[in-house]
Amino acid sequence: MSDFAIPFKLLSTLSLVESYALVNYQPNLLLFSRPSYLGTFIQLCILQFFFWAAWIVIIWPQFLSPVRHLPHPSGGSWWNGHFQAIIASTTGGPMTKWVNEIPNDGLIYYRGLLNVERIILTSPKALAEVLTTNSYDFIRPEQLTTALGRILGVGVLLAEGEEHKFQRKHLLPAFAFRHIKNLYPIFWTKSRENVHKMIENLGEGGANKELITDSEMGRDVDTEDTTPVIEAGSWASRVTLDIIGVAGMGKDFNTIQDPNALLARTYQSIFVPTKGAMFLGILSMLLPGWFVNNLPFARNNDMNQASVTIRNLCRREIKEKKEKLEKGAAPDVDILSIALGSGGFTDENLVDQMMTFLAAGHETTASSMTWAIYMLCLHPEIQTRLRAEVREYIPSLSNDIGSQEIDRMPYLNAVCSEVLRYYPPVPLTPRIAARNTTILGQKIPKGTRVMLIPWAVNRSEALWGKDAQVFNPDRWLPSESNPYSANGGARSNYSLLTFLHGPRSCIGQGMAKGEFACLLATWVGMFEFSLYDRKELNEENMVIKGGVTARPSKGLWVRTKVVPGW
Ligand code: HEM
């Protein structure tokens, strides 16, 4: 059954017709001696809203829905399902637990806000049906498209059906490996610039001055240790924004050098998880997206301003690039140049695509970098082994590096793959059945929410074995006892959901992997990291901000030392 999206049009049309009929033909049925159209209309609207709500919240999910007998978590409220548990914990947290604790054959059922039904896919077969075989039967919820469209543009990420097929087909060549490999020198040069800037910052004492009083934050800090501290997440966002600028559209946003550069500030203002953002997120589950987007809240104001800034910047860059090409300049290697060459897009559509690449292409990779540094702090032996490999294959940061040098390092690639498995940057992404359909033979009514949860599937013991919840890069290294090392030891490639699969999988995954590996190699090659707050040595103490991407909610503060000799 569909979301709790109030069907205003239906309720008001019905009420209009009924109030006309009642006032004119059956006035004796009304409560008032002098019936008016308006009064009757309002009463009917309220009455029908309650009938509709009772149907959606109680009658359908509790007594009629064909999916209600699927394996499901115990407990939950009679009117609000498991929403309380979900909202109180990290995005995808409860689902990870359910996937490992509830015996199931590929589908788990639960109820979210106001009992809206959701299905979690847990088996490779179920995932293959939804992601590949019947991919276009499952679309993104309209509320999400409206909410994200302002910042992401309505590009390939948010398009559906034939429109999506067309856009993807014309963009795919830009992401072919023969082009992506030309971007490695950009990844490396920008990563190197970032490391130099970090060294400069450490020389000035790092971010120590910025730290909020430790007692206020409840941190457990070694006060004797004077090693400078940095917030790894913000450095990661700066460098990934610069990389997507140059690799995506040939434009250096200069965020590494200036964290207050316009675009950096703009993205910061919208990616910060505020209470306002959360409130609007919940409202958009109940009310039409266009209405929520236009409510007079500061958050809406920020989003609209950010949208104008990003859109104008993309427009300017596309115009400049076109003019350059018209003057006969050789095309650059960036994604925009290749998309322009494809001839498949109008200028305004290219603006939407560029907005998509800027947002989708930097926060995600920055999230991976943040989690990588966290994992290396928790596992210093992995950090040391990785540094040794990087230094063995690349004698100095000043070397110029391409895809071949990166691909040759097995442990680097294993660590990157394991970070992407263990902390997938996109913790979950929802779909809605666009028509009555089936998954694994189970009837799925049109409008049912189907949840793709990389966070849960990537740590499923049924798919990864008993050590699914252990961070272990070695599972990606080939050996006689590990014949499935290409899949991290799992039998099916659908066990890894980080980039999804099929026609809606991440188009930028090749680029993301190359960029991530270059970044990690430079950071670990040059620095030794350890946690500033010793409490975070216990992963359960790490508070995670959910949203489109998952990051530590208070940032990742790490003591950072230059390791000489590179
Ligand atoms: C570690 C980094 C990344 C991760 C984990 C990631 C993950 C994902 C995921 C899970 C999706 C599917 C979202 C959904 O359908 O709900 C997706 C789609 C997409 N990603 Fe990425 N992404 C990453 C990096 C990038 C980069 C670097 C780019 C581009 C430059 C990019 C561009 C896109 C685009 C355009 C789509 C939409 C594809 C379509 O629907 O056809 N991503 N990504």
Coordinates of N, CA, C and O and ligand atoms in Angstrom, one line a residue, residues 131 136 140 144 148 155-159 164 167-168 171 175 180 244 247-248 335 353 356-369 420 423-431 452 454 497-513 515-516 549, ligand 1:
L131 N 16.9 -5.1 -8.8 CA 17.9 -4.2 -9.4 C 18.2 -4.4 -10.9 O 18.6 -3.5 -11.6
Y136 N 13.1 -1.3 -13.8 CA 12.2 -0.2 -14.0 C 10.8 -0.3 -13.4 O 10.0 0.6 -13.5
R140 N 12.1 5.6 -7.6 CA 12.4 6.4 -6.4 C 11.1 7.1 -5.9 O 10.3 7.6 -6.7
L144 N 11.3 12.0 -2.4 CA 12.7 12.0 -2.3 C 13.2 12.8 -3.6 O 14.1 13.6 -3.5
L148 N 15.5 16.1 -3.2 CA 16.9 16.1 -3.7 C 17.1 16.9 -4.9 O 18.2 17.4 -5.2
G155 N 18.9 15.2 -13.0 CA 19.7 14.5 -13.9 C 19.5 13.0 -13.9 O 18.5 12.5 -13.4
V156 N 20.5 12.3 -14.3 CA 20.4 10.8 -14.5 C 20.0 10.1 -13.2 O 19.3 9.1 -13.2
L157 N 20.4 10.7 -12.0 CA 20.2 10.0 -10.7 C 18.7 10.0 -10.4 O 18.2 9.1 -9.8
L158 N 18.0 11.1 -10.8 CA 16.6 11.2 -10.5 C 15.6 10.9 -11.6 O 14.4 10.8 -11.4
A159 N 16.1 10.8 -12.8 CA 15.2 10.5 -14.0 C 14.7 9.0 -13.8 O 15.3 8.2 -13.2
H164 N 15.4 8.0 -18.2 CA 16.7 7.5 -17.6 C 17.5 6.7 -18.5 O 18.7 7.0 -18.6
Q167 N 19.3 9.1 -20.9 CA 20.4 9.9 -20.3 C 21.6 9.0 -20.0 O 22.7 9.4 -20.2
R168 N 21.3 7.8 -19.4 CA 22.4 7.0 -19.0 C 23.2 6.5 -20.2 O 24.4 6.5 -20.2
L171 N 25.5 9.2 -21.2 CA 26.6 9.6 -20.3 C 27.6 8.5 -20.1 O 28.8 8.7 -19.7
F175 N 32.2 7.6 -18.7 CA 32.6 6.8 -17.5 C 33.3 5.5 -17.9 O 33.6 4.7 -17.1
I180 N 38.3 7.1 -17.7 CA 38.6 7.2 -16.3 C 40.1 7.1 -16.0 O 40.6 7.9 -15.2
I244 N 36.2 16.5 -8.1 CA 35.1 16.4 -9.0 C 35.0 17.7 -9.9 O 34.5 17.6 -11.0
A247 N 37.9 17.0 -12.5 CA 37.6 15.8 -13.4 C 36.2 15.8 -14.0 O 36.0 15.3 -15.0
G248 N 35.3 16.5 -13.3 CA 33.9 16.6 -13.8 C 33.7 17.6 -14.9 O 33.0 17.4 -15.8
I335 N 34.5 15.0 -17.6 CA 33.2 14.3 -18.0 C 32.3 15.3 -18.8 O 31.7 14.9 -19.8
Q353 N 22.7 17.5 -15.1 CA 23.7 16.4 -15.0 C 24.9 16.8 -14.2 O 25.4 16.1 -13.3
T356 N 24.2 16.9 -10.6 CA 24.2 15.6 -10.1 C 25.6 15.1 -9.8 O 25.9 14.6 -8.7
F357 N 26.5 15.3 -10.8 CA 27.9 14.8 -10.6 C 28.6 15.5 -9.4 O 29.3 14.8 -8.7
L358 N 28.4 16.8 -9.3 CA 29.1 17.5 -8.3 C 28.7 17.0 -6.9 O 29.5 16.7 -6.0
A359 N 27.4 16.8 -6.7 CA 26.9 16.4 -5.3 C 27.2 14.9 -5.1 O 27.8 14.5 -4.1
A360 N 26.7 14.1 -6.1 CA 26.8 12.6 -5.9 C 28.3 12.2 -5.9 O 28.7 11.2 -5.4
G361 N 29.1 13.0 -6.6 CA 30.5 12.5 -6.8 C 31.5 13.0 -5.7 O 32.6 12.6 -5.8
H362 N 31.1 13.9 -4.8 CA 32.1 14.2 -3.8 C 31.8 13.8 -2.4 O 32.6 13.4 -1.7
E363 N 30.5 14.0 -2.0 CA 30.2 13.6 -0.6 C 30.4 12.1 -0.3 O 30.8 11.7 0.8
T364 N 30.1 11.3 -1.3 CA 30.2 9.9 -1.2 C 31.7 9.4 -1.0 O 32.0 8.7 -0.1
T365 N 32.5 10.0 -1.9 CA 33.9 9.6 -1.8 C 34.5 10.2 -0.5 O 35.4 9.5 0.2
A366 N 34.1 11.4 -0.1 CA 34.6 11.9 1.2 C 34.2 11.1 2.4 O 35.0 10.9 3.3
S367 N 33.0 10.5 2.3 CA 32.5 9.6 3.3 C 33.4 8.4 3.4 O 33.9 8.0 4.5
S368 N 33.7 7.8 2.2 CA 34.6 6.6 2.2 C 36.0 6.9 2.9 O 36.5 6.1 3.6
M369 N 36.5 8.1 2.5 CA 37.8 8.5 3.1 C 37.7 8.6 4.6 O 38.6 8.2 5.3
L420 N 34.7 0.1 1.7 CA 33.4 0.3 0.9 C 32.4 -0.8 1.3 O 31.2 -0.5 1.2
Y423 N 31.6 0.2 5.6 CA 30.9 1.4 5.8 C 30.5 2.0 4.5 O 31.0 3.0 4.0
P424 N 29.5 1.4 3.8 CA 29.0 1.9 2.5 C 28.5 3.4 2.7 O 27.7 3.6 3.6
P425 N 29.0 4.3 1.9 CA 28.7 5.7 2.1 C 27.2 6.0 2.0 O 26.6 6.8 2.7
V426 N 26.5 5.3 1.1 CA 25.0 5.4 1.0 C 24.4 4.3 1.8 O 24.4 3.1 1.4
P427 N 23.9 4.5 3.1 CA 23.5 3.4 3.9 C 22.3 2.7 3.5 O 22.1 1.5 3.6
L428 N 21.3 3.5 2.9 CA 20.1 2.9 2.4 C 19.5 3.8 1.3 O 19.7 5.0 1.3
T429 N 18.8 3.1 0.4 CA 18.1 3.9 -0.6 C 16.7 3.2 -0.9 O 16.7 2.0 -1.1
P430 N 15.6 4.0 -0.9 CA 14.3 3.4 -1.0 C 13.8 3.3 -2.5 O 14.3 4.1 -3.3
R431 N 12.9 2.4 -2.7 CA 12.2 2.3 -4.0 C 10.8 2.1 -3.7 O 10.4 1.7 -2.6
L452 N 16.5 -0.8 -0.3 CA 17.8 -1.4 -0.6 C 18.8 -0.9 0.5 O 18.9 0.4 0.6
P454 N 22.4 -1.1 1.7 CA 23.8 -1.6 1.6 C 24.4 -1.8 3.0 O 25.1 -2.8 3.3
L497 N 26.5 -4.2 -1.9 CA 25.4 -3.3 -2.4 C 25.9 -1.9 -2.5 O 25.1 -1.0 -2.8
T498 N 27.2 -1.6 -2.2 CA 27.7 -0.3 -2.0 C 27.3 0.6 -3.2 O 27.0 1.8 -3.1
F499 N 27.5 0.1 -4.5 CA 27.2 0.9 -5.6 C 25.9 0.4 -6.3 O 25.6 0.7 -7.5
L500 N 25.1 -0.4 -5.7 CA 24.0 -1.2 -6.3 C 24.5 -2.0 -7.5 O 25.7 -2.2 -7.7
H501 N 23.5 -2.4 -8.3 CA 23.8 -3.2 -9.5 C 22.8 -2.9 -10.6 O 21.8 -2.3 -10.3
G502 N 23.1 -3.3 -11.8 CA 22.1 -3.2 -12.8 C 22.0 -1.7 -13.4 O 22.9 -0.9 -13.2
P503 N 20.9 -1.5 -14.1 CA 20.8 -0.2 -14.9 C 20.8 1.0 -14.0 O 21.0 2.1 -14.5
R504 N 20.6 0.9 -12.7 CA 20.6 2.0 -11.8 C 21.8 2.0 -10.9 O 21.8 2.7 -9.8
S505 N 22.8 1.2 -11.2 CA 24.0 1.2 -10.3 C 24.7 2.5 -10.5 O 24.5 3.3 -11.4
C506 N 25.7 2.8 -9.6 CA 26.4 4.0 -9.6 C 27.2 4.1 -10.9 O 28.1 3.2 -11.2
I507 N 27.0 5.1 -11.7 CA 27.7 5.3 -13.0 C 29.1 5.7 -12.7 O 30.0 5.4 -13.5
G508 N 29.4 6.3 -11.5 CA 30.7 6.8 -11.3 C 31.6 5.9 -10.5 O 32.6 6.3 -9.9
Q509 N 31.2 4.6 -10.4 CA 31.9 3.7 -9.4 C 33.4 3.5 -9.8 O 34.3 3.5 -8.9
G510 N 33.7 3.4 -11.1 CA 35.1 3.3 -11.5 C 35.9 4.5 -11.1 O 37.0 4.4 -10.6
M511 N 35.3 5.7 -11.3 CA 36.0 6.9 -10.9 C 36.2 7.0 -9.4 O 37.2 7.3 -8.9
A512 N 35.1 6.6 -8.7 CA 35.1 6.7 -7.2 C 36.2 5.8 -6.7 O 37.0 6.2 -5.8
K513 N 36.4 4.6 -7.3 CA 37.4 3.6 -6.7 C 38.8 4.1 -7.0 O 39.7 4.1 -6.1
E515 N 39.7 7.3 -7.4 CA 40.0 8.5 -6.6 C 40.2 8.1 -5.2 O 41.1 8.6 -4.5
F516 N 39.4 7.2 -4.7 CA 39.5 6.8 -3.3 C 40.9 6.2 -3.0 O 41.6 6.5 -2.1
T549 N 24.3 10.4 2.8 CA 25.5 9.6 3.1 C 25.7 9.6 4.6 O 25.1 10.4 5.3
Ligands
HEM1 C1 32.5 5.9 -2.9 C2 31.8 6.7 -3.8 C3 30.4 6.5 -4.3 C4 29.4 5.7 -3.8 C5 29.5 4.8 -2.6 C6 28.3 5.8 -4.7 C7 27.1 5.1 -4.5 C8 26.0 5.3 -5.3 C9 24.8 4.6 -5.2 C10 24.4 3.7 -4.0 C11 24.0 4.9 -6.2 C12 22.5 4.5 -6.4 C13 21.6 5.5 -5.8 C14 20.2 5.1 -6.0 O1 19.8 4.7 -7.1 O2 19.4 5.2 -5.0 C15 24.7 5.8 -7.0 C16 24.2 6.4 -8.2 C17 24.9 7.3 -8.9 N1 26.2 7.8 -8.7 FE1 27.4 7.2 -7.2 N2 28.6 6.7 -5.7 C18 29.9 7.1 -5.5 C19 30.6 8.0 -6.3 C20 30.2 8.6 -7.4 C21 30.9 9.4 -8.3 C22 32.4 9.8 -8.1 C23 30.1 9.9 -9.2 C24 30.3 10.8 -10.4 C25 31.2 11.4 -10.8 C26 28.8 9.3 -9.0 C27 27.7 9.5 -9.8 C28 26.5 8.7 -9.6 C29 25.3 8.9 -10.5 C30 25.2 9.8 -11.7 C31 24.4 8.0 -10.1 C32 23.0 7.7 -10.7 C33 23.1 6.6 -11.7 C34 21.8 6.2 -12.3 O3 20.8 6.2 -11.6 O4 21.8 5.8 -13.5 N3 28.9 8.5 -7.9 N4 26.0 6.0 -6.5

